[in-house]
PDB file of C-alpha atoms in Angstrom:
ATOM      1  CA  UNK A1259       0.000   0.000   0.000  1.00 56.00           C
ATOM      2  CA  UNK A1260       2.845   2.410   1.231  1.00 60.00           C
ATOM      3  CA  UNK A1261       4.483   1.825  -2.682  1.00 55.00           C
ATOM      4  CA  UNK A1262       1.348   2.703  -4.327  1.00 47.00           C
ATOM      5  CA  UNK A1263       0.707   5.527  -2.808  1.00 47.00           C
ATOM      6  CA  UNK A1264       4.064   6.581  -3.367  1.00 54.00           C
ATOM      7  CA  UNK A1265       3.759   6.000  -6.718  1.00 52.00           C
ATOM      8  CA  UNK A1266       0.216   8.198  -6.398  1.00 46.00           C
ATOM      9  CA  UNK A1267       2.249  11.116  -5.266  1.00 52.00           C
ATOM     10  CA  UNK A1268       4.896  11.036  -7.463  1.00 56.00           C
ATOM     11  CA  UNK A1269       2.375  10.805 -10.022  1.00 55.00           C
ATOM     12  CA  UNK A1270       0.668  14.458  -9.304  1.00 59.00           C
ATOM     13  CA  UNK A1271       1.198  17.108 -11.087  1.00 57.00           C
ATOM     14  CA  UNK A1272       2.488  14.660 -13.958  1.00 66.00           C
ATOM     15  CA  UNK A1273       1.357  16.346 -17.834  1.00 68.00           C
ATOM     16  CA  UNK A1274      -1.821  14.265 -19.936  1.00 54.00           C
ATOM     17  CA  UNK A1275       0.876  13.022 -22.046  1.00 68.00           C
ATOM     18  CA  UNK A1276       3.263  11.956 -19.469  1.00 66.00           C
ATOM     19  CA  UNK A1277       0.380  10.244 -18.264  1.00 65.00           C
ATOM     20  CA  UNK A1278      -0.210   8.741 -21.750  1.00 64.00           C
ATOM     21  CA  UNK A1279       3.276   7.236 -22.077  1.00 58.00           C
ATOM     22  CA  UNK A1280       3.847   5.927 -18.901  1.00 73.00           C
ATOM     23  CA  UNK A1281       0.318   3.759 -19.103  1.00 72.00           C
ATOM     24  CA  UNK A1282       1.297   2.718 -22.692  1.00 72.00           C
ATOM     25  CA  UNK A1283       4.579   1.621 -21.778  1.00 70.00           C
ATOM     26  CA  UNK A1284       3.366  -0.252 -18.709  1.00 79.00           C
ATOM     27  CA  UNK A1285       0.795  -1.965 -20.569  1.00 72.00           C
ATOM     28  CA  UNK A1286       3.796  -3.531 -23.045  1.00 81.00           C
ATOM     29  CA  UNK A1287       6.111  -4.600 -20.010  1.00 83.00           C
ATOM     30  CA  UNK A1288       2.702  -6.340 -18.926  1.00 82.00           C
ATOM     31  CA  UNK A1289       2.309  -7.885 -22.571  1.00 84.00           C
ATOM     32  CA  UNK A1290       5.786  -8.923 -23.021  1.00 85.00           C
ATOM     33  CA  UNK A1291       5.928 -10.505 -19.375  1.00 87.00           C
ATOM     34  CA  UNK A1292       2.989 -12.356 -20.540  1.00 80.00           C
ATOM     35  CA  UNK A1293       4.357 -13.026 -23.469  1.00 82.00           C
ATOM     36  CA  UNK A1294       1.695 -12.068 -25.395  1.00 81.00           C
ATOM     37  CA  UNK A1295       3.408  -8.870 -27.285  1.00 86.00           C
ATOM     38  CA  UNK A1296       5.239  -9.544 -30.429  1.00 86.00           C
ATOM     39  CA  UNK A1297       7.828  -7.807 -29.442  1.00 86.00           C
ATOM     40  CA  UNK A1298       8.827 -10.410 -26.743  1.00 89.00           C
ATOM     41  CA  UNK A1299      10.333 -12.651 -29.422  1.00 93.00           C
ATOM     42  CA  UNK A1300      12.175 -12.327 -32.852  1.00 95.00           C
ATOM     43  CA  UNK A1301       9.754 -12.219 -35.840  1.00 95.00           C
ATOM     44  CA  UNK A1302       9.779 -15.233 -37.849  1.00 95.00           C
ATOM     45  CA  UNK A1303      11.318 -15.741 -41.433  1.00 94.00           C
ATOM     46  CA  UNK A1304       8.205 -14.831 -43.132  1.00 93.00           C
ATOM     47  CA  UNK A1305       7.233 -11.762 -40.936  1.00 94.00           C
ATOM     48  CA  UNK A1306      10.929 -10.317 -41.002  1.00 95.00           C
ATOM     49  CA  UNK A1307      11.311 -11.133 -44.839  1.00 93.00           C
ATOM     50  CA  UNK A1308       7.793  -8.918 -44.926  1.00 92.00           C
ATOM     51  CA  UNK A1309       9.531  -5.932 -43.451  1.00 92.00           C
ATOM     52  CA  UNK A1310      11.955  -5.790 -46.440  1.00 91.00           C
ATOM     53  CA  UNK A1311      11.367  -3.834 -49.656  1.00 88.00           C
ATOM     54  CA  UNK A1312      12.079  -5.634 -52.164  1.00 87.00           C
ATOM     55  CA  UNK A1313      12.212  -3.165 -54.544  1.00 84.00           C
ATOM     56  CA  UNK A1314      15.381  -1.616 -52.877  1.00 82.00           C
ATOM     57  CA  UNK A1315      17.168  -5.137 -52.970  1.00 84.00           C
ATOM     58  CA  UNK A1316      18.631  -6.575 -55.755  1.00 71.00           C
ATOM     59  CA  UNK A1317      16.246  -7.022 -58.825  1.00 71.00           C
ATOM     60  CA  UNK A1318      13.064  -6.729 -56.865  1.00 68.00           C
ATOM     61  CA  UNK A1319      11.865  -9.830 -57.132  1.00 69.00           C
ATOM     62  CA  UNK A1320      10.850 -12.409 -54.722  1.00 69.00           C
ATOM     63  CA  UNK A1321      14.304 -13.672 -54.410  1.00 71.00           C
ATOM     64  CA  UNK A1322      14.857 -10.197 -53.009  1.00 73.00           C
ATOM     65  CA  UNK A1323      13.860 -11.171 -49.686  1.00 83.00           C
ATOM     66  CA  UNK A1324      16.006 -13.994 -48.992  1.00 91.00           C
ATOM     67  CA  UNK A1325      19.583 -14.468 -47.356  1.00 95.00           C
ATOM     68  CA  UNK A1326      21.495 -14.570 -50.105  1.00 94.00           C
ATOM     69  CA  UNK A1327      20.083 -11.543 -51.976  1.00 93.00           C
ATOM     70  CA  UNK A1328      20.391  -9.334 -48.587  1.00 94.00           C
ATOM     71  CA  UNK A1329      24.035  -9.562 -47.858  1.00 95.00           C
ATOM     72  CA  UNK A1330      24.736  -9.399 -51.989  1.00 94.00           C
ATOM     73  CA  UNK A1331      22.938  -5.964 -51.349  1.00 93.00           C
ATOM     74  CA  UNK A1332      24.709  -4.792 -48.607  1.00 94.00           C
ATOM     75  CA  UNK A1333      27.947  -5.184 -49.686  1.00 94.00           C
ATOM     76  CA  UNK A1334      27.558  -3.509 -53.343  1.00 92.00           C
ATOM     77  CA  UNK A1335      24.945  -0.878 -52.440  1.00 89.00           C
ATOM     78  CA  UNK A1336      26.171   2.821 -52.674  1.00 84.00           C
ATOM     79  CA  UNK A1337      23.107   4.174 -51.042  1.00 84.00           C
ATOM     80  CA  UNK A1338      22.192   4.813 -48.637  1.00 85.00           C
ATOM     81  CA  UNK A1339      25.758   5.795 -47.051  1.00 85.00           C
ATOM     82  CA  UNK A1340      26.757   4.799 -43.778  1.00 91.00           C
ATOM     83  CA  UNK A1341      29.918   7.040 -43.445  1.00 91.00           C
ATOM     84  CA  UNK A1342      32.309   8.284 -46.483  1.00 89.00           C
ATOM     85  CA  UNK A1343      34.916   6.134 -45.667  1.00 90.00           C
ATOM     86  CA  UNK A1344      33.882   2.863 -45.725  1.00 91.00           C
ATOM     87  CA  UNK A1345      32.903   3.151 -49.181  1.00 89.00           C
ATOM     88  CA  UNK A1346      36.731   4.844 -49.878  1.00 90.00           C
ATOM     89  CA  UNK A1347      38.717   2.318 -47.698  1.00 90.00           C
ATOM     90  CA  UNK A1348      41.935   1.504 -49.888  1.00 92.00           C
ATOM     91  CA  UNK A1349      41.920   5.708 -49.491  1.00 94.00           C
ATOM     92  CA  UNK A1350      40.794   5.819 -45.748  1.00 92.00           C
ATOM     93  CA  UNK A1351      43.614   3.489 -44.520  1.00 92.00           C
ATOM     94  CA  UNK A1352      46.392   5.629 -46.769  1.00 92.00           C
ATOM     95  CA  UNK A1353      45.330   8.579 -44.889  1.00 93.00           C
ATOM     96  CA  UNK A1354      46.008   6.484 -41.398  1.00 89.00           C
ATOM     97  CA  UNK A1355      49.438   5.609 -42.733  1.00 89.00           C
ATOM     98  CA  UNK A1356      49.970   8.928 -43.504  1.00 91.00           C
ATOM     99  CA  UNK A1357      48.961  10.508 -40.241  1.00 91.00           C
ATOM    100  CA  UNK A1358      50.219   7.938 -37.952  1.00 87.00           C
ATOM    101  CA  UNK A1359      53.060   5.973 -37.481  1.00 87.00           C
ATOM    102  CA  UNK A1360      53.829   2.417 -36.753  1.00 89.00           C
ATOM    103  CA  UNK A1361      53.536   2.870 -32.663  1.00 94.00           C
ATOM    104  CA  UNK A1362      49.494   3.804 -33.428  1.00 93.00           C
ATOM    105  CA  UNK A1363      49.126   0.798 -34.787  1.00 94.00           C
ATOM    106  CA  UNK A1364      51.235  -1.395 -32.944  1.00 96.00           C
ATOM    107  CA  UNK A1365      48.614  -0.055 -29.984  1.00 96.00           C
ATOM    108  CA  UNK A1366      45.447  -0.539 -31.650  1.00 97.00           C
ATOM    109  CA  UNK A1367      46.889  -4.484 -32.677  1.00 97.00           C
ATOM    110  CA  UNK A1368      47.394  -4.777 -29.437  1.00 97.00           C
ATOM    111  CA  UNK A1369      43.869  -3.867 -28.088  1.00 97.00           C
ATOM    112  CA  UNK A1370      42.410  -6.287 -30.656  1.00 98.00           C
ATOM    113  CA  UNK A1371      44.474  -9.489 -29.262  1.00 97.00           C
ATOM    114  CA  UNK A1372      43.757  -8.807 -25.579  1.00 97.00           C
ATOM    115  CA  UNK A1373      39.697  -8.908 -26.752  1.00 98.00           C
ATOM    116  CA  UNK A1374      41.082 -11.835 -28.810  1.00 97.00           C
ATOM    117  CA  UNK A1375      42.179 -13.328 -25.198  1.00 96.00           C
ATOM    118  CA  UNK A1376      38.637 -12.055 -23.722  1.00 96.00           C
ATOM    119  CA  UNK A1377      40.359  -9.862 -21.659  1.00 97.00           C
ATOM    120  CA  UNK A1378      38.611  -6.468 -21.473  1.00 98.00           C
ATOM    121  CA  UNK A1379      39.705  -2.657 -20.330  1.00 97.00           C
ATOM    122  CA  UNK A1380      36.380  -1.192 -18.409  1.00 97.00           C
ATOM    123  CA  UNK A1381      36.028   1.817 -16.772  1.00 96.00           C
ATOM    124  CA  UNK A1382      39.314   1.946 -15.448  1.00 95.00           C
ATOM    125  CA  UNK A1383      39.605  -1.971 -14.650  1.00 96.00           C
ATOM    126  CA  UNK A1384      42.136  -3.751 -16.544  1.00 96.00           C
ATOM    127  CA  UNK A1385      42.186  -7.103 -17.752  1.00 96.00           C
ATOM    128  CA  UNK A1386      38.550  -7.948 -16.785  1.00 97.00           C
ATOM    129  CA  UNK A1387      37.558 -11.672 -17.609  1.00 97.00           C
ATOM    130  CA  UNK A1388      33.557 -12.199 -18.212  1.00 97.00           C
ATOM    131  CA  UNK A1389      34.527 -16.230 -17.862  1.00 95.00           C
ATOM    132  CA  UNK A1390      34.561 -18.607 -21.702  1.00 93.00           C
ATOM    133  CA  UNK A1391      32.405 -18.787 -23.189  1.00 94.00           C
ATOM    134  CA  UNK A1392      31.213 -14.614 -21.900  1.00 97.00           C
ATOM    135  CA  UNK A1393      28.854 -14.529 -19.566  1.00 98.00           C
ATOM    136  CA  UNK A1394      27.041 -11.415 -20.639  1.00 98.00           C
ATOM    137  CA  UNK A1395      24.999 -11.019 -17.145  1.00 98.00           C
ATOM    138  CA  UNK A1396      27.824 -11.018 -15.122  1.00 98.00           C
ATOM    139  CA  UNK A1397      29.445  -8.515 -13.327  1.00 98.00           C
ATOM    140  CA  UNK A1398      32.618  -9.397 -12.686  1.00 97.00           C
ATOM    141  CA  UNK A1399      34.429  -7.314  -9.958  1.00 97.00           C
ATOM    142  CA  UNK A1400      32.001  -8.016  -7.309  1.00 97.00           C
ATOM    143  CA  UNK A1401      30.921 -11.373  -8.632  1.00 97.00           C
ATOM    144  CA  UNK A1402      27.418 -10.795  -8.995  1.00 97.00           C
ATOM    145  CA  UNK A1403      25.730 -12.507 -12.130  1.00 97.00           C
ATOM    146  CA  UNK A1404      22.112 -10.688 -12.894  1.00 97.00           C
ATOM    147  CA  UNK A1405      19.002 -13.008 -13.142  1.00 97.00           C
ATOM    148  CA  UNK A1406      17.923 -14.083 -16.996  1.00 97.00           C
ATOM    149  CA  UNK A1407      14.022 -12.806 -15.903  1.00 97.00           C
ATOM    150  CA  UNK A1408      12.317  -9.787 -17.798  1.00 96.00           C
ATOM    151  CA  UNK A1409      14.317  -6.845 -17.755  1.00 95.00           C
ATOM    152  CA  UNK A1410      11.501  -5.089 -16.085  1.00 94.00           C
ATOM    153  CA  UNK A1411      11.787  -7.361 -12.658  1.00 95.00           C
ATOM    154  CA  UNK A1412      15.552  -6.763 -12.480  1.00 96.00           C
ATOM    155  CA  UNK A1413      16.322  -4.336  -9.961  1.00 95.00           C
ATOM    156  CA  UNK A1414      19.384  -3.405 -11.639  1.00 94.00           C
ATOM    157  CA  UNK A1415      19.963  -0.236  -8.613  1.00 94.00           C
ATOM    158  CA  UNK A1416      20.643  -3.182  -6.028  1.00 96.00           C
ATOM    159  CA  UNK A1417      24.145  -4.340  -6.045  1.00 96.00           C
ATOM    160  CA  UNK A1418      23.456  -7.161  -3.835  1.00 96.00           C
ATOM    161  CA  UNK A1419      21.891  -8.528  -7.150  1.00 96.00           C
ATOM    162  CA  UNK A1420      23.624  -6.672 -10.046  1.00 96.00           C
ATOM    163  CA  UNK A1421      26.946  -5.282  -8.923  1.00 97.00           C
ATOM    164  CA  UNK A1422      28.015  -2.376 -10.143  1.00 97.00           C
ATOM    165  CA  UNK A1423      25.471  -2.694 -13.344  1.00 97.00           C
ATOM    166  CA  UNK A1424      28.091   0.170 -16.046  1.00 97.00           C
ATOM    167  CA  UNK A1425      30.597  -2.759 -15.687  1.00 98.00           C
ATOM    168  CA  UNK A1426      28.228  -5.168 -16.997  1.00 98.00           C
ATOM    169  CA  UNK A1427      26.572  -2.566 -19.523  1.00 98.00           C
ATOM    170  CA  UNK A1428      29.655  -1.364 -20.442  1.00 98.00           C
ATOM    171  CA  UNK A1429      30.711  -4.628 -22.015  1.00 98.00           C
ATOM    172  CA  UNK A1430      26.981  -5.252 -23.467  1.00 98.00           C
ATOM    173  CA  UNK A1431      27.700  -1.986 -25.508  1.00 98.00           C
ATOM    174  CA  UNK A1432      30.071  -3.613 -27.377  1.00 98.00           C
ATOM    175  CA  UNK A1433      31.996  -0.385 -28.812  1.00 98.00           C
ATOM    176  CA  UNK A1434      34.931  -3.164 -28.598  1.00 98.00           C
ATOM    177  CA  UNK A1435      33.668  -4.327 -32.110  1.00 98.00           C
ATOM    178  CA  UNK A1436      34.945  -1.161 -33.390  1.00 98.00           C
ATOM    179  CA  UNK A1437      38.439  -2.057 -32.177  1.00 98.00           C
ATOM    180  CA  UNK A1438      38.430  -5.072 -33.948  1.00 98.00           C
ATOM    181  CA  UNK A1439      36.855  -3.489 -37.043  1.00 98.00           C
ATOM    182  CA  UNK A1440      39.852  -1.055 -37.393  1.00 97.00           C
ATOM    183  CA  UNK A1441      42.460  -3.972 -36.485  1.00 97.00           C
ATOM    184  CA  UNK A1442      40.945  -5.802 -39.547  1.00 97.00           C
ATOM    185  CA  UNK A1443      41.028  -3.300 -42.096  1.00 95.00           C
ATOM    186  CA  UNK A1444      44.396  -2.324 -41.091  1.00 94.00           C
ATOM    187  CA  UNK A1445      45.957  -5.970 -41.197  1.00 95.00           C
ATOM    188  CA  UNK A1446      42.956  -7.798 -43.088  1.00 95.00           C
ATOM    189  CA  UNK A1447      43.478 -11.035 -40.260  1.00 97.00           C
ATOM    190  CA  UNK A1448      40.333 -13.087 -40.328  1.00 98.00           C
ATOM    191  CA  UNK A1449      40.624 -13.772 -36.891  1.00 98.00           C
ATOM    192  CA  UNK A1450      39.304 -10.632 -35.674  1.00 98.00           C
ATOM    193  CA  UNK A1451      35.913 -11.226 -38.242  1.00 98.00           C
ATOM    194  CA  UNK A1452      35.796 -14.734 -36.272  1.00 98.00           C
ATOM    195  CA  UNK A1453      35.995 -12.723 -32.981  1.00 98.00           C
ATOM    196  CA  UNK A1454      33.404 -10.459 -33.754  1.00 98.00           C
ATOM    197  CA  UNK A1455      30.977 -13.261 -35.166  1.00 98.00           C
ATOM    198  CA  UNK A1456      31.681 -15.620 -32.255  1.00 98.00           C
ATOM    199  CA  UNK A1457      31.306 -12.398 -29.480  1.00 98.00           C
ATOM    200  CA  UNK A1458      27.983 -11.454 -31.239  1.00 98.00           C
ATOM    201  CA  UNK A1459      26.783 -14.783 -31.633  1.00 98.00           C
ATOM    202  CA  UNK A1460      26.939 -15.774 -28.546  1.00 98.00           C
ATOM    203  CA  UNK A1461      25.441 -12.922 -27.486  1.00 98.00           C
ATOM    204  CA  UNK A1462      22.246 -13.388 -29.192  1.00 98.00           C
ATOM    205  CA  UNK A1463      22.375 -16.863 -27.995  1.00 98.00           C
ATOM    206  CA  UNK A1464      22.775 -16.120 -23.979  1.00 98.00           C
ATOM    207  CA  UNK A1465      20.505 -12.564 -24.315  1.00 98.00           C
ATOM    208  CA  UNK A1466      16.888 -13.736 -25.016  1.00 97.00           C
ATOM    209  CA  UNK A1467      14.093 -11.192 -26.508  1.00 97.00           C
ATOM    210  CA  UNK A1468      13.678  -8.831 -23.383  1.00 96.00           C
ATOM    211  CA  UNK A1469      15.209 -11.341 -20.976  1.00 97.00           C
ATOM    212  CA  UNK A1470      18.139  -9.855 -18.780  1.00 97.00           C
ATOM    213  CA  UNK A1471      19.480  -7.028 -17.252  1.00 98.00           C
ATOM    214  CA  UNK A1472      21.024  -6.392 -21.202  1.00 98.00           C
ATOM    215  CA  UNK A1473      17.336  -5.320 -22.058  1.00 97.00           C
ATOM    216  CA  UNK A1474      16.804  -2.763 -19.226  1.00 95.00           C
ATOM    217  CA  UNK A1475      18.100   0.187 -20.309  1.00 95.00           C
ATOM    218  CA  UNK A1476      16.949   2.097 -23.537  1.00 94.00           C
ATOM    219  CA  UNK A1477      19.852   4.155 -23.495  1.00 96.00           C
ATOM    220  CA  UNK A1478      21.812   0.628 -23.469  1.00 97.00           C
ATOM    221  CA  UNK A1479      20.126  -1.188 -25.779  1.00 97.00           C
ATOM    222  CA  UNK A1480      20.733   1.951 -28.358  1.00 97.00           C
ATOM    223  CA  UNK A1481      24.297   1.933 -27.499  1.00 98.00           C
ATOM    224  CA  UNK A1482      24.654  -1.425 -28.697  1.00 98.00           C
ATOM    225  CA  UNK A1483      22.538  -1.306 -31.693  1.00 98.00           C
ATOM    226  CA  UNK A1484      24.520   1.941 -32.633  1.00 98.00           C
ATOM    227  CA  UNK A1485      27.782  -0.817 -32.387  1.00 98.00           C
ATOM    228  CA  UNK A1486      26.244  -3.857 -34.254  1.00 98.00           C
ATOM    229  CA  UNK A1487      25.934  -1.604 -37.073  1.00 98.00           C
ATOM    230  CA  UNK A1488      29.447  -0.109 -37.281  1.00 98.00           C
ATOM    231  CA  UNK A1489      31.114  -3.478 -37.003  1.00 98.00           C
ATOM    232  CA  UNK A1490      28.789  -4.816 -39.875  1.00 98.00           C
ATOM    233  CA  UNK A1491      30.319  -2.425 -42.039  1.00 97.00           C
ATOM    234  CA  UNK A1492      33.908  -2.927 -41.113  1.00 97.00           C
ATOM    235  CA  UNK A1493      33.106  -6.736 -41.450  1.00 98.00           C
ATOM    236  CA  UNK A1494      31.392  -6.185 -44.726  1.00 96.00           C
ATOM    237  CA  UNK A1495      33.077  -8.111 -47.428  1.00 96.00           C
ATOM    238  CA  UNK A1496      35.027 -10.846 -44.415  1.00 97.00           C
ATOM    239  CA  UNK A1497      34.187 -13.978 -45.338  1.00 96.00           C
ATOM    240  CA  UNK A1498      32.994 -15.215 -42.163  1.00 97.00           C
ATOM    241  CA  UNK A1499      30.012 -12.879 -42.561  1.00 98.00           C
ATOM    242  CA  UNK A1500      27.467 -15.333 -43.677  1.00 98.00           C
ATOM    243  CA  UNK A1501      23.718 -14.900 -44.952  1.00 97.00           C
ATOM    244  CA  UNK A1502      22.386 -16.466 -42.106  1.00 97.00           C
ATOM    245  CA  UNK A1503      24.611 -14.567 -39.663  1.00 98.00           C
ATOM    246  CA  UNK A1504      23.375 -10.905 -41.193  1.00 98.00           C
ATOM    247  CA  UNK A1505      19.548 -11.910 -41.671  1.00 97.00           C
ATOM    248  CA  UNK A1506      19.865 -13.257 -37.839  1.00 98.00           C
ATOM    249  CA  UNK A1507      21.537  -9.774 -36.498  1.00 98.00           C
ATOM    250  CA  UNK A1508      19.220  -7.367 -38.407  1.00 98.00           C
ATOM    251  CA  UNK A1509      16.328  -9.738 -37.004  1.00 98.00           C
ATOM    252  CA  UNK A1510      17.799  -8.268 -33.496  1.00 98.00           C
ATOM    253  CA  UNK A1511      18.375  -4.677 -34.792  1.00 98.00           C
ATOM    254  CA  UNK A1512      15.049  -4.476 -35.498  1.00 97.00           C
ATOM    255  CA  UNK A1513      13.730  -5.786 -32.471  1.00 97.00           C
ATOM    256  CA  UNK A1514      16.298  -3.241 -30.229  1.00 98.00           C
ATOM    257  CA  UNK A1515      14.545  -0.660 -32.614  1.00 97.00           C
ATOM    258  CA  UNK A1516      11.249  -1.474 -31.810  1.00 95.00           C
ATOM    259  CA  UNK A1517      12.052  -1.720 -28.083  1.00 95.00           C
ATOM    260  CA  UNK A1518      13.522   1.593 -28.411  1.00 94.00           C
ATOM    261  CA  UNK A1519      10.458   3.259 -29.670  1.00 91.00           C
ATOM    262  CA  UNK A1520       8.325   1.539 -26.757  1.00 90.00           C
ATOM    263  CA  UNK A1521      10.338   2.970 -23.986  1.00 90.00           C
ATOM    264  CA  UNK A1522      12.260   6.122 -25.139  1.00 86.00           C
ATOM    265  CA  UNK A1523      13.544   7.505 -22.048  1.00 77.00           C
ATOM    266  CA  UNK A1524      10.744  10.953 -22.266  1.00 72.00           C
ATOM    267  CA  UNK A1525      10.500  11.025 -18.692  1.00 65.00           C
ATOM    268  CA  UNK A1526      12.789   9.917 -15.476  1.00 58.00           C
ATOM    269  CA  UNK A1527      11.464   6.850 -14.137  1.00 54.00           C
ATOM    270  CA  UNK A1528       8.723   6.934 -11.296  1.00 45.00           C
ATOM    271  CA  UNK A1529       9.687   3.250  -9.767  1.00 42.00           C
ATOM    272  CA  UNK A1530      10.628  -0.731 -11.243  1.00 44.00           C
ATOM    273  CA  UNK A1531       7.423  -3.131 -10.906  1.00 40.00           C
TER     274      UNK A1531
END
């Protein structure tokens, strides 16, 4: 009783539409708990292949929508342009030569290979290790591994169950990927594209639709959406990047995109149900 009318009080003097987006997002935490919102799985291989236009991909034909025809696309398309220079590489990477010598490399190589090793640089912690295979919900320094429940019942503020949560969300946001982008172009080692592919992989493997403290934070979930999408550029034409892998990862973009529009951060939050 005390919480709700705590919740009453923090509630007056809240705007109509403040009013209006807090009830609508409540009411798809309640769907997706129940499990009854689309958005609390991945669509399937005909609704995602739907979502596509196929007039934008390859010939425009049916065979537009498939696997094959997707990644052929997004490797050879000029528009639209992600950033200038990854459609002027051979030119981008002169300019690096140019600009920097040998010891900025020799740096950034050695980056990659400690991610290689699964040894990670956070927030002033060196040589972090999230365990092998990477447990994504753990929290290393204080040993606390966050529940796999809906990311609304996760009180992520507690760090008798979370830790300090920015250690675990700053791996989730996996701006690493960038670092191995850059140590690929530069040296064109496959083992970095493996790296990436594995890391990702297994992340969509251990990180369920809306399941984990991974899912809690919009401003999180954009962060790592914002990440996904650099590294599939720099992994473009690697030959590790499969069909399957792409049409599986974009399934997830568009599902961190749709959860993104559900709960944009308008308004601080009142309490965690």
């Amino acid at each position: 009783m005390k919480q709700v009318l705590s919740i009453l009080g923090k509630l007056k003097g809240r705007s109509w539409n403040e009013l209006r987006v807090r009830g609508h997002q409540q009411f798809a935490v309640w769907a997706e708990r129940h499990r009854w919102s689309a958005l609390s799985r991945l669509p399937t291989e005909s609704e995602f292949s739907q979502l596509l236009d196929p007039a934008k991909i390859g010939d425009g034909g049916d065979a537009a929508r498939s696997p094959e025809t997707l990644l052929e696309h997004f490797r050879a398309r000029s528009t639209p342009r992600f950033f200038p220079a990854f459609q002027q590489k051979a030119e981008t990477i002169a300019v690096l030569r140019e600009r920097f010598d040998g010891s900025a490399l020799a740096a950034l190589l050695r980056r990659a290979q400690k991610l290689t090793a699964g040894e990670f640089d956070l927030l002033g912690y060196s040589k972090l290790s999230f365990g092998e295979p990477i447990d994504w919900q753990l929290e290393p320094v204080a040993g606390k591994k966050a529940p796999l429940v809906h990311w609304s019942r996760i009180s992520y503020l507690d760090p008798g169950i979370a830790g300090d949560k920015k250690i675990t969300w700053e791996l989730n946001r996996h701006q690493y990927f960038a670092t191995l982008g850059r140590a690929y172009w530069r040296t064109g080692d496959e083992q970095y594209a493996q790296v990436f592919i594995s890391h990702l992989s297994a992340w969509m493997d251990r990180n369920p639709p809306k399941l984990g403290i991974n899912w809690a934070s919009s401003l999180e979930v954009s962060f790592r959406a914002i990440s996904w999408l650099w590294a599939l550029h720099f992994f473009c034409h690697s030959t590790h990047l499969t069909p399957q892998f792409l049409w599986r990862v974009l399934k997830f973009i568009y599902l961190h995109a749709r959860h993104l529009e559900t709960y944009l951060s308008t308004y601080f939050t009142l309490t965690r149900t």
